[in-house]
Short mmCIF file of C-alpha atoms in Angstrom, two decimals:
data_model
loop_
_atom_site.label_atom_id
_atom_site.label_comp_id
_atom_site.label_asym_id
_atom_site.label_seq_id
_atom_site.Cartn_x
_atom_site.Cartn_y
_atom_site.Cartn_z
CA MET A 1 30.29 -147.37 202.03
CA THR A 2 27.10 -149.37 202.30
CA LEU A 3 28.83 -151.53 204.88
CA TYR A 4 29.87 -148.54 207.00
CA LEU A 5 26.39 -147.08 206.81
CA SER A 6 24.90 -150.46 207.68
CA PHE A 7 26.98 -150.67 210.84
CA LEU A 8 26.28 -147.06 211.74
CA VAL A 9 22.61 -146.72 210.78
CA LEU A 10 20.86 -149.84 209.58
CA ILE A 11 21.96 -152.43 212.16
CA PRO A 12 21.47 -150.13 215.19
CA LEU A 13 18.00 -149.05 214.08
CA GLY A 14 17.18 -152.66 213.26
CA ALA A 15 18.29 -153.56 216.77
CA VAL A 16 15.81 -151.04 218.22
CA VAL A 17 12.91 -152.61 216.34
CA TRP A 18 14.19 -156.11 217.15
CA LYS A 19 14.49 -155.31 220.86
CA SER A 20 10.99 -153.85 220.95
CA GLN A 21 9.63 -157.14 219.58
CA SER A 22 11.76 -159.39 221.80
CA ASN A 23 8.83 -160.33 224.06
CA GLY A 24 6.30 -160.52 221.27
CA TRP A 25 3.73 -158.24 219.77
CA SER A 26 1.38 -158.02 222.75
CA ALA A 27 4.25 -157.21 225.10
CA PHE A 28 5.33 -154.51 222.68
CA TRP A 29 1.86 -153.05 222.69
CA GLN A 30 1.74 -153.22 226.49
CA GLN A 31 4.97 -151.23 226.74
CA VAL A 32 3.62 -148.60 224.37
CA ARG A 33 0.36 -148.43 226.33
CA THR A 34 1.79 -148.03 229.84
CA PRO A 35 0.02 -144.93 231.18
CA GLU A 36 3.16 -142.81 231.35
CA ALA A 37 4.47 -143.72 227.90
CA TRP A 38 1.04 -143.41 226.31
CA ASP A 39 0.47 -139.97 227.85
CA ALA A 40 3.90 -138.85 226.66
CA LEU A 41 3.13 -140.05 223.15
CA LYS A 42 -0.24 -138.32 223.03
CA LEU A 43 1.28 -135.10 224.33
CA THR A 44 4.14 -135.28 221.81
CA LEU A 45 1.86 -135.86 218.83
CA THR A 46 -0.67 -133.19 219.85
CA ILE A 47 1.87 -130.45 220.49
CA SER A 48 3.94 -131.39 217.41
CA ALA A 49 0.87 -131.25 215.18
CA GLY A 50 -0.09 -127.85 216.60
CA VAL A 51 3.45 -126.58 216.19
CA ALA A 52 3.63 -127.86 212.60
CA LEU A 53 0.34 -126.16 211.69
CA PHE A 54 1.41 -122.90 213.32
CA ASN A 55 4.63 -123.11 211.32
CA LEU A 56 2.60 -123.60 208.17
CA VAL A 57 1.01 -120.18 208.65
CA MET A 58 3.93 -118.25 210.17
CA GLY A 59 6.56 -119.83 207.92
CA THR A 60 4.61 -118.89 204.81
CA ILE A 61 4.14 -115.33 206.04
CA ILE A 62 7.85 -115.00 206.87
CA ALA A 63 8.86 -116.44 203.48
CA TRP A 64 6.48 -114.02 201.77
CA VAL A 65 7.88 -111.02 203.63
CA LEU A 66 11.47 -112.10 202.87
CA VAL A 67 10.76 -112.49 199.15
CA ARG A 68 8.22 -109.78 198.31
CA ASP A 69 8.89 -107.12 200.90
CA ASP A 70 11.91 -104.93 201.39
CA PHE A 71 13.06 -103.27 204.58
CA PRO A 72 16.28 -102.25 206.28
CA GLY A 73 17.97 -105.20 207.97
CA LYS A 74 16.43 -107.78 205.66
CA GLY A 75 19.84 -109.30 204.98
CA ALA A 76 20.41 -109.97 208.68
CA VAL A 77 16.95 -111.52 209.09
CA GLU A 78 17.59 -113.65 206.02
CA LEU A 79 20.84 -114.91 207.54
CA PHE A 80 19.73 -115.53 211.11
CA ILE A 81 16.47 -117.23 210.25
CA ASP A 82 18.62 -120.39 210.02
CA LEU A 83 20.02 -119.92 213.53
CA PRO A 84 17.66 -122.52 215.09
CA PHE A 85 19.23 -125.13 212.78
CA ALA A 86 22.78 -124.13 213.71
CA LEU A 87 22.20 -123.63 217.43
CA PRO A 88 22.66 -126.71 219.63
CA THR A 89 19.25 -127.71 220.96
CA ILE A 90 20.26 -127.43 224.59
CA VAL A 91 21.48 -123.91 223.90
CA ALA A 92 18.07 -123.21 222.39
CA GLY A 93 16.61 -124.31 225.71
CA VAL A 94 18.98 -122.08 227.70
CA VAL A 95 18.22 -119.16 225.38
CA LEU A 96 14.45 -119.51 225.87
CA LEU A 97 14.73 -119.94 229.64
CA SER A 98 16.90 -116.84 229.92
CA LEU A 99 14.00 -114.69 228.70
CA TYR A 100 10.91 -116.75 229.45
CA GLY A 101 12.06 -118.71 232.50
CA PRO A 102 12.27 -118.03 236.24
CA ARG A 103 13.69 -114.52 236.89
CA SER A 104 12.34 -113.48 233.50
CA PRO A 105 12.96 -109.78 232.89
CA ALA A 106 9.79 -109.77 230.78
CA HIS A 107 7.87 -111.26 233.74
CA VAL A 108 6.80 -114.16 231.57
CA ASP A 109 7.70 -117.40 233.29
CA ILE A 110 6.58 -120.38 231.25
CA ALA A 111 9.20 -122.84 232.53
CA PHE A 112 7.97 -126.38 233.17
CA THR A 113 4.65 -125.93 231.35
CA ARG A 114 3.23 -127.28 228.13
CA THR A 115 3.48 -123.77 226.74
CA ALA A 116 7.25 -124.03 227.20
CA ILE A 117 7.32 -127.25 225.16
CA THR A 118 5.34 -125.54 222.42
CA VAL A 119 7.63 -122.51 222.34
CA ALA A 120 10.77 -124.68 222.30
CA LEU A 121 9.42 -126.74 219.40
CA LEU A 122 8.41 -123.58 217.53
CA PHE A 123 11.95 -122.32 218.02
CA VAL A 124 13.76 -125.41 216.72
CA THR A 125 11.41 -125.94 213.75
CA LEU A 126 11.20 -122.29 212.68
CA PRO A 127 13.26 -122.51 209.45
CA PHE A 128 11.55 -125.55 207.86
CA VAL A 129 8.53 -123.95 206.19
CA VAL A 130 10.38 -120.68 205.50
CA ARG A 131 13.17 -122.48 203.69
CA THR A 132 10.93 -124.76 201.63
CA VAL A 133 8.47 -122.03 200.59
CA GLN A 134 11.00 -119.28 199.91
CA PRO A 135 12.66 -120.77 196.77
CA VAL A 136 9.27 -121.57 195.23
CA LEU A 137 8.09 -118.03 195.88
CA ILE A 138 11.22 -116.61 194.26
CA GLU A 139 10.70 -118.74 191.15
CA LEU A 140 6.99 -117.96 190.95
CA ASP A 141 6.08 -116.32 187.66
CA ARG A 142 4.68 -112.89 188.41
CA ASP A 143 3.13 -112.55 184.95
CA MET A 144 0.22 -114.70 186.11
CA GLU A 145 -0.43 -112.35 188.98
CA SER A 146 -0.22 -109.35 186.67
CA ALA A 147 -2.60 -110.99 184.24
CA ALA A 148 -5.08 -111.74 186.99
CA ALA A 149 -4.81 -108.20 188.33
CA SER A 150 -5.33 -106.66 184.90
CA LEU A 151 -8.46 -108.79 184.58
CA GLY A 152 -9.70 -107.19 187.79
CA ALA A 153 -8.93 -109.84 190.40
CA SER A 154 -8.60 -108.56 193.94
CA PRO A 155 -5.31 -109.21 195.78
CA PHE A 156 -7.15 -111.69 198.01
CA LEU A 157 -8.45 -113.59 194.98
CA ILE A 158 -4.97 -113.61 193.42
CA ALA A 159 -3.48 -114.95 196.62
CA ARG A 160 -6.10 -117.68 196.88
CA ARG A 161 -6.35 -118.77 193.26
CA ILE A 162 -2.85 -118.18 191.88
CA ILE A 163 -0.19 -117.87 194.55
CA LEU A 164 -1.43 -120.36 197.11
CA PRO A 165 -1.95 -123.35 194.77
CA ASN A 166 1.65 -123.00 193.61
CA LEU A 167 2.96 -122.90 197.16
CA VAL A 168 0.93 -125.75 198.62
CA PRO A 169 3.39 -128.62 197.90
CA ALA A 170 6.27 -126.65 199.44
CA MET A 171 4.16 -125.55 202.39
CA LEU A 172 3.12 -129.14 203.12
CA THR A 173 6.70 -130.41 202.76
CA GLY A 174 7.97 -127.85 205.26
CA THR A 175 5.14 -128.63 207.65
CA GLY A 176 5.81 -132.37 207.41
CA LEU A 177 9.53 -131.93 208.06
CA ALA A 178 8.77 -129.67 211.02
CA PHE A 179 6.41 -132.29 212.43
CA ALA A 180 8.95 -135.10 212.01
CA ARG A 181 11.57 -132.98 213.73
CA ALA A 182 9.22 -131.95 216.54
CA ILE A 183 8.21 -135.48 217.59
CA GLY A 184 11.86 -136.45 218.11
CA GLU A 185 13.13 -133.27 219.75
CA PHE A 186 14.92 -133.80 223.03
CA GLY A 187 17.52 -131.23 224.10
CA SER A 188 15.51 -128.02 224.17
CA VAL A 189 12.34 -129.67 225.45
CA SER A 190 13.98 -131.66 228.24
CA LEU A 191 15.45 -128.43 229.56
CA VAL A 192 12.36 -126.20 229.49
CA SER A 193 9.62 -128.74 230.22
CA GLY A 194 10.69 -129.99 233.65
CA ASN A 195 9.73 -133.49 232.45
CA LEU A 196 6.84 -134.03 234.82
CA PRO A 197 5.28 -137.43 234.04
CA PHE A 198 1.66 -137.20 232.84
CA HIS A 199 2.03 -133.47 232.39
CA THR A 200 5.08 -132.22 230.51
CA GLU A 201 6.95 -135.41 229.64
CA VAL A 202 7.35 -135.91 225.88
CA SER A 203 8.18 -139.19 224.15
CA ALA A 204 11.90 -138.52 223.65
CA VAL A 205 12.28 -137.73 227.37
CA ASN A 206 10.20 -140.77 228.26
CA ILE A 207 12.55 -142.95 226.18
CA TYR A 208 15.54 -141.38 227.91
CA ASN A 209 14.05 -142.08 231.35
CA GLN A 210 13.32 -145.68 230.40
CA ILE A 211 16.94 -146.13 229.28
CA GLN A 212 18.12 -144.66 232.58
CA SER A 213 15.80 -146.88 234.62
CA ASP A 214 17.07 -149.89 232.71
CA ASN A 215 13.99 -150.78 230.72
CA PRO A 216 15.46 -151.15 227.22
CA VAL A 217 12.43 -153.03 225.90
CA GLY A 218 10.08 -150.20 226.83
CA ALA A 219 12.49 -147.61 225.46
CA ALA A 220 12.78 -149.59 222.23
CA ALA A 221 8.99 -149.93 221.95
CA GLN A 222 8.42 -146.19 222.29
CA SER A 223 11.34 -145.55 219.89
CA THR A 224 9.84 -147.90 217.33
CA VAL A 225 6.58 -145.98 217.42
CA LEU A 226 8.45 -142.69 216.81
CA LEU A 227 10.49 -144.29 214.01
CA VAL A 228 7.39 -145.60 212.28
CA ILE A 229 5.62 -142.23 212.47
CA ALA A 230 8.69 -140.39 211.16
CA PHE A 231 9.10 -142.82 208.26
CA VAL A 232 5.44 -142.55 207.33
CA VAL A 233 5.79 -138.76 207.25
CA LEU A 234 8.92 -139.00 205.07
CA PHE A 235 7.20 -141.48 202.76
CA VAL A 236 4.19 -139.20 202.34
CA LEU A 237 6.50 -136.24 201.68
CA ASP A 238 8.35 -138.25 199.04
CA ARG A 239 5.03 -139.03 197.34
CA LEU A 240 4.08 -135.38 197.63
CA LYS A 241 7.32 -134.34 195.93
CA ARG A 242 6.70 -136.69 193.02
CA TRP A 243 3.14 -135.43 192.76
CA GLY A 244 4.43 -131.84 192.70
CA VAL A 245 6.98 -132.70 190.01
CA ARG A 246 4.37 -134.44 187.87
CA ARG A 247 2.04 -131.49 188.13
CA GLY A 248 4.87 -129.35 186.78
CA MET B 1 2.15 -98.07 193.79
CA ALA B 2 2.24 -100.19 190.65
CA ASN B 3 5.32 -100.80 188.57
CA ALA B 4 4.83 -100.64 184.82
CA LEU B 5 6.71 -103.43 183.09
CA SER B 6 8.23 -102.97 179.63
CA ASP B 7 5.39 -104.81 177.93
CA GLY B 8 2.84 -102.47 179.42
CA THR B 9 1.30 -104.83 181.95
CA VAL B 10 1.04 -103.79 185.53
CA ALA B 11 3.12 -105.67 188.08
CA VAL B 12 1.19 -106.47 191.17
CA ARG B 13 3.19 -105.90 194.28
CA GLY B 14 2.35 -106.30 197.91
CA ASP B 15 2.84 -102.55 198.06
CA ARG B 16 -0.36 -101.90 196.19
CA ARG B 17 -2.02 -102.30 199.55
CA PRO B 18 0.27 -100.81 202.16
CA VAL B 19 -1.91 -101.98 205.05
CA ALA B 20 -1.53 -105.62 204.06
CA ARG B 21 2.16 -105.18 203.39
CA TYR B 22 2.99 -103.50 206.69
CA GLY B 23 0.68 -105.87 208.50
CA LEU B 24 2.48 -108.94 207.19
CA ARG B 25 5.86 -107.37 207.83
CA PHE B 26 4.83 -106.54 211.39
CA VAL B 27 3.56 -110.07 212.04
CA ALA B 28 6.64 -111.76 210.58
CA LEU B 29 9.23 -109.55 212.24
CA GLY B 30 7.34 -109.41 215.52
CA TYR B 31 7.20 -113.19 215.64
CA LEU B 32 10.91 -113.50 214.89
CA LEU B 33 11.70 -110.90 217.54
CA VAL B 34 9.73 -112.60 220.29
CA LEU B 35 10.74 -116.17 219.41
CA LEU B 36 14.30 -115.78 218.18
CA ALA B 37 16.03 -112.43 218.46
CA ALA B 38 15.02 -111.36 221.98
CA PRO B 39 15.82 -114.69 223.70
CA VAL B 40 19.18 -114.96 221.93
CA ALA B 41 20.02 -111.36 222.86
CA MET B 42 18.97 -112.08 226.44
CA VAL B 43 21.33 -115.02 226.85
CA PHE B 44 24.20 -112.81 225.64
CA TYR B 45 23.17 -110.10 228.09
CA ARG B 46 22.95 -112.59 230.98
CA ALA B 47 26.37 -114.03 230.16
CA PHE B 48 28.16 -110.70 229.77
CA GLN B 49 26.28 -108.57 232.32
CA HIS B 50 29.27 -108.55 234.66
CA GLY B 51 31.79 -108.16 231.87
CA LEU B 52 34.12 -110.54 230.13
CA GLY B 53 35.94 -111.69 233.26
CA PRO B 54 33.37 -114.13 234.70
CA VAL B 55 32.79 -115.66 231.25
CA TRP B 56 36.50 -116.16 230.79
CA SER B 57 37.00 -117.74 234.18
CA ALA B 58 33.93 -119.98 233.72
CA LEU B 59 35.30 -121.23 230.42
CA THR B 60 38.83 -121.78 231.69
CA SER B 61 37.94 -123.83 234.77
CA SER B 62 39.49 -127.28 234.54
CA GLU B 63 36.08 -128.89 234.04
CA ALA B 64 35.18 -126.50 231.21
CA ARG B 65 38.57 -126.89 229.56
CA SER B 66 38.19 -130.66 229.59
CA ALA B 67 34.66 -130.32 228.16
CA ILE B 68 36.00 -128.14 225.34
CA GLU B 69 38.74 -130.66 224.68
CA VAL B 70 36.34 -133.64 224.61
CA THR B 71 33.96 -131.70 222.37
CA LEU B 72 36.75 -130.95 219.90
CA ILE B 73 38.04 -134.53 219.85
CA VAL B 74 34.56 -135.98 219.29
CA ALA B 75 33.46 -133.37 216.74
CA ILE B 76 36.65 -133.46 214.70
CA SER B 77 36.71 -137.28 214.59
CA ALA B 78 33.07 -137.33 213.51
CA VAL B 79 33.71 -134.70 210.84
CA VAL B 80 36.72 -136.61 209.48
CA LEU B 81 34.60 -139.79 209.27
CA ASN B 82 31.75 -137.88 207.66
CA THR B 83 34.05 -136.22 205.15
CA LEU B 84 35.70 -139.46 204.02
CA PHE B 85 32.51 -141.49 203.90
CA GLY B 86 30.44 -138.53 202.74
CA VAL B 87 32.55 -137.90 199.65
CA GLY B 88 32.81 -141.64 198.99
CA THR B 89 29.07 -142.13 199.33
CA ALA B 90 28.30 -139.11 197.15
CA LEU B 91 30.62 -140.45 194.43
CA LEU B 92 29.01 -143.88 194.63
CA LEU B 93 25.49 -142.50 194.50
CA VAL B 94 26.12 -140.16 191.58
CA ARG B 95 28.67 -142.04 189.49
CA ARG B 96 27.84 -145.73 189.89
CA ARG B 97 24.86 -147.94 189.22
CA PHE B 98 24.85 -150.98 191.49
CA PRO B 99 22.40 -153.20 193.34
CA GLY B 100 21.53 -151.60 196.66
CA ARG B 101 22.05 -148.08 195.39
CA HIS B 102 18.54 -147.04 196.29
CA LEU B 103 18.99 -148.52 199.78
CA LEU B 104 22.14 -146.45 200.23
CA ASP B 105 20.30 -143.35 199.07
CA VAL B 106 17.57 -143.93 201.65
CA LEU B 107 20.07 -144.80 204.42
CA VAL B 108 21.78 -141.45 204.04
CA ASP B 109 18.62 -139.48 204.78
CA ILE B 110 17.39 -141.59 207.68
CA PRO B 111 19.33 -139.81 210.46
CA GLN B 112 17.37 -136.61 209.83
CA ALA B 113 14.15 -138.35 210.75
CA VAL B 114 15.39 -140.15 213.83
CA SER B 115 15.18 -138.64 217.30
CA PRO B 116 18.66 -138.19 218.80
CA ILE B 117 17.56 -140.21 221.81
CA VAL B 118 16.63 -143.11 219.55
CA VAL B 119 20.07 -142.84 217.93
CA GLY B 120 21.68 -143.23 221.34
CA LEU B 121 19.48 -146.17 222.26
CA ALA B 122 20.19 -147.85 218.93
CA LEU B 123 23.93 -147.62 219.44
CA ILE B 124 23.68 -148.96 223.01
CA LEU B 125 21.64 -151.94 221.81
CA VAL B 126 24.30 -152.87 219.28
CA TYR B 127 27.61 -151.79 220.82
CA GLY B 128 26.72 -151.68 224.53
CA LYS B 129 27.73 -154.28 227.09
CA PHE B 130 24.72 -156.49 226.38
CA GLY B 131 24.39 -155.54 222.75
CA PHE B 132 24.80 -157.58 219.55
CA PHE B 133 28.53 -156.92 219.22
CA GLY B 134 28.99 -155.71 222.78
CA SER B 135 30.27 -158.91 224.35
CA TRP B 136 32.72 -159.47 221.50
CA ILE B 137 33.94 -155.90 221.84
CA GLU B 138 34.35 -156.24 225.61
CA ARG B 139 36.26 -159.49 225.27
CA ASN B 140 38.72 -157.70 223.04
CA GLY B 141 39.26 -155.06 225.69
CA LEU B 142 37.50 -152.30 223.78
CA LYS B 143 34.89 -149.95 225.09
CA ILE B 144 32.55 -148.07 222.81
CA ILE B 145 29.51 -147.11 224.84
CA PHE B 146 30.12 -144.72 227.77
CA SER B 147 33.39 -143.66 226.21
CA LEU B 148 34.67 -141.56 223.33
CA PRO B 149 34.20 -144.01 220.39
CA GLY B 150 30.48 -144.27 221.13
CA MET B 151 30.19 -140.50 221.29
CA VAL B 152 31.96 -140.23 217.94
CA LEU B 153 29.59 -142.82 216.44
CA ALA B 154 26.54 -140.98 217.80
CA THR B 155 27.82 -137.67 216.47
CA SER B 156 28.60 -139.03 213.00
CA PHE B 157 25.19 -140.67 212.89
CA VAL B 158 23.31 -137.42 213.40
CA SER B 159 25.49 -135.36 211.05
CA LEU B 160 25.75 -138.07 208.40
CA PRO B 161 23.64 -136.54 205.60
CA LEU B 162 25.25 -133.10 205.63
CA VAL B 163 28.40 -133.76 203.57
CA VAL B 164 26.73 -136.23 201.20
CA ARG B 165 23.83 -133.90 200.47
CA SER B 166 26.10 -130.89 199.90
CA VAL B 167 28.47 -132.69 197.54
CA ALA B 168 26.14 -135.01 195.59
CA PRO B 169 24.16 -132.34 193.66
CA VAL B 170 27.38 -130.61 192.53
CA LEU B 171 28.82 -133.94 191.35
CA ALA B 172 25.64 -134.71 189.46
CA GLU B 173 25.62 -131.27 187.86
CA LEU B 174 29.27 -131.52 186.81
CA GLY B 175 28.85 -134.73 184.83
CA ASP B 176 31.76 -137.10 184.31
CA GLU B 177 33.12 -136.08 180.89
CA GLN B 178 36.24 -134.51 182.36
CA GLU B 179 36.86 -137.50 184.63
CA GLN B 180 36.53 -139.89 181.70
CA ALA B 181 38.85 -137.76 179.61
CA ALA B 182 41.45 -137.83 182.39
CA ARG B 183 41.14 -141.60 182.57
CA THR B 184 41.57 -142.10 178.83
CA LEU B 185 44.70 -139.99 179.08
CA GLY B 186 46.03 -142.53 181.56
CA ALA B 187 45.37 -140.89 184.94
CA SER B 188 44.87 -143.22 187.88
CA SER B 189 41.62 -142.93 189.79
CA TRP B 190 43.37 -141.15 192.68
CA GLN B 191 44.97 -138.69 190.23
CA THR B 192 41.60 -138.11 188.58
CA PHE B 193 39.99 -137.43 191.92
CA ARG B 194 42.74 -135.12 193.14
CA ARG B 195 43.20 -133.12 189.94
CA ILE B 196 39.73 -133.13 188.37
CA THR B 197 36.96 -134.01 190.80
CA PHE B 198 38.23 -132.46 194.03
CA PRO B 199 38.82 -128.92 192.72
CA SER B 200 35.26 -128.71 191.42
CA ILE B 201 33.60 -129.99 194.59
CA ARG B 202 35.88 -128.10 196.97
CA ASP B 203 33.43 -125.33 197.93
CA ALA B 204 30.48 -127.67 198.21
CA LEU B 205 32.58 -129.96 200.40
CA ALA B 206 33.66 -127.03 202.56
CA TYR B 207 29.99 -126.08 202.96
CA GLY B 208 29.13 -129.61 204.05
CA VAL B 209 32.11 -129.80 206.42
CA VAL B 210 31.18 -126.51 208.13
CA LEU B 211 27.58 -127.64 208.59
CA SER B 212 28.78 -131.00 209.83
CA LEU B 213 31.21 -129.43 212.29
CA ALA B 214 28.58 -127.05 213.66
CA ARG B 215 26.14 -129.92 214.11
CA SER B 216 28.81 -132.11 215.73
CA LEU B 217 29.99 -129.47 218.21
CA GLY B 218 26.44 -128.97 219.40
CA GLU B 219 25.04 -132.50 219.49
CA TYR B 220 23.35 -133.23 222.79
CA GLY B 221 20.62 -135.87 222.78
CA ALA B 222 22.44 -138.76 221.13
CA VAL B 223 25.64 -138.03 223.03
CA THR B 224 23.94 -137.76 226.41
CA VAL B 225 22.67 -141.34 226.07
CA VAL B 226 26.02 -142.91 225.19
CA SER B 227 28.44 -140.72 227.14
CA GLY B 228 27.94 -141.91 230.71
CA HIS B 229 28.57 -138.33 231.94
CA VAL B 230 31.99 -138.89 233.47
CA ILE B 231 33.11 -135.39 234.49
CA GLY B 232 36.50 -134.58 233.03
CA LYS B 233 36.34 -137.58 230.69
CA THR B 234 33.18 -137.86 228.63
CA LEU B 235 31.49 -134.51 229.23
CA THR B 236 31.12 -132.41 226.09
CA LEU B 237 30.23 -128.72 226.16
CA THR B 238 26.51 -129.38 225.72
CA LEU B 239 26.56 -131.94 228.54
CA PHE B 240 28.60 -129.49 230.62
CA ILE B 241 25.79 -126.90 230.20
CA ASP B 242 23.27 -129.44 231.44
CA GLU B 243 25.47 -130.49 234.35
CA ARG B 244 26.13 -126.88 235.42
CA LEU B 245 22.40 -126.04 235.26
CA GLN B 246 21.61 -128.98 237.50
CA ASN B 247 24.13 -127.59 239.98
CA PHE B 248 22.49 -124.16 239.77
CA ASP B 249 25.64 -122.67 238.29
CA GLN B 250 23.85 -120.43 235.78
CA PRO B 251 26.85 -118.21 234.97
CA ALA B 252 28.94 -121.16 233.76
CA ALA B 253 25.99 -122.57 231.80
CA TYR B 254 25.32 -119.19 230.16
CA SER B 255 29.01 -118.79 229.32
CA ALA B 256 29.19 -122.17 227.59
CA ALA B 257 25.85 -121.50 225.85
CA VAL B 258 27.15 -118.19 224.53
CA LEU B 259 30.34 -119.85 223.31
CA LEU B 260 28.30 -122.43 221.37
CA ALA B 261 25.94 -119.71 220.08
CA ILE B 262 28.89 -117.70 218.75
CA ILE B 263 30.23 -120.83 217.02
CA ALA B 264 26.77 -121.44 215.51
CA MET B 265 26.53 -117.87 214.19
CA GLY B 266 30.05 -118.03 212.81
CA SER B 267 29.30 -121.28 211.03
CA LEU B 268 26.18 -119.71 209.50
CA LEU B 269 28.25 -116.83 208.11
CA ILE B 270 31.03 -119.08 206.80
CA SER B 271 28.72 -121.71 205.33
CA ARG B 272 26.72 -119.01 203.55
CA ARG B 273 29.87 -117.92 201.74
CA PHE B 274 30.84 -121.43 200.67
CA ARG B 275 27.32 -122.16 199.51
CA THR B 276 27.20 -119.10 197.26
CA ARG B 277 30.60 -119.98 195.86
CA SER B 278 29.77 -123.63 195.26
CA ARG B 279 26.63 -122.58 193.41
CA SER B 280 28.53 -120.12 191.24
CA VAL B 281 30.65 -123.06 190.01
CA LEU B 282 27.60 -124.57 188.35
#
């Protein structure tokens, strides 16, 4: 099993890092810092961070509404909240363009803009925070809230001092996962962004273009940067999980 | 409105302050409507606005039929690989202690964090013409990159964790008392697996397989790098959508998108059932 996984995962990823270093460290850095690649990287990280933070807020609100509120059609919402995970990313792109693209019936045409990248990333990362916060919220002991309320705490105070501290590890985990997913997203973004260099070209698209224009070293360099960032995020999340477990 | 609990305390509900409650509900549902529900509904409307006929003919053109065929071949091969190695890996991780176990555990989760484009690049660098094993592979008359085997590899890479992570927790929860009992009674390891282990992980495995199949049918980024886009040969449905869009054939692209969306929704419904059932086993 380890052998199979080595041939499928470990050796290929190792080859990416190896290739990126094949002309030495300074050449690697040069490839990362070419104006087009560097711009793509900055754009990717900025938008992904914004998207992750927006998810932090909206995901928590959605999880709250799904757990504590009740309304007709909740079952359907509960089921289809996972649709962005099940839907192929290019279909996500087609879906967004059909309503917010050229010939938009809502007269909102965001195609080939940075807004489109943001919306596509919000779409594909939607379930992360919802699905990490929801189980914690379900398990949350309501006696504490009752106790606080009977002692005269306002709902705002209860939310801030009792509910929020319990949710923070889950909220951060979901946000981190959403960020890691966003920096690598290709299908939906490549379709809606138009991939204009220096304007709407993200890292994954930049890597793809470098592969197509036969610059494997540059593609590998940019890939290595994405890999390192994703692994750092996963490492921090792992630490966060242990910290959450230790705290009880 | 406050609910009195049996012990006399007052349960605090969001509904004590209806403004906050309706406000949050409005924000959450409004967001989901604008981001998710309306666009998905729109693509269905666009595809079916002239009835079923155009969709049917778009999906039965020879190019589309070949794309469906390639998609099925690639996805099913990847799912078979993932099922075999997924169950094997889950058993290893849960039941055995061996050097390198932690490495294996980490390896399984890596694909989730890797951009699909990087997956494609990684496979090219190893199995492509100028890759580590590429020249050896070429000399033996095989072709992996820009043909089906590479697409299968790319697809199994991205859907790798799904079976393992569905089966492993159930295995861990079950414990191995029954398996050991079967072995002391003289059952071979295959018999033990077939009679004891498999029946208890069946629903969890089905859940993982459905997720894995859905993911495999819809993979785009990793496959686009290694496929070579040979129409009629290495074009999957997702690549077909891209190719049709570039030729300004929106109706065909919408039809294929709707087909994949229906598959995605179906897999959500089916996987939900298996997940509930696999949890009720515990």
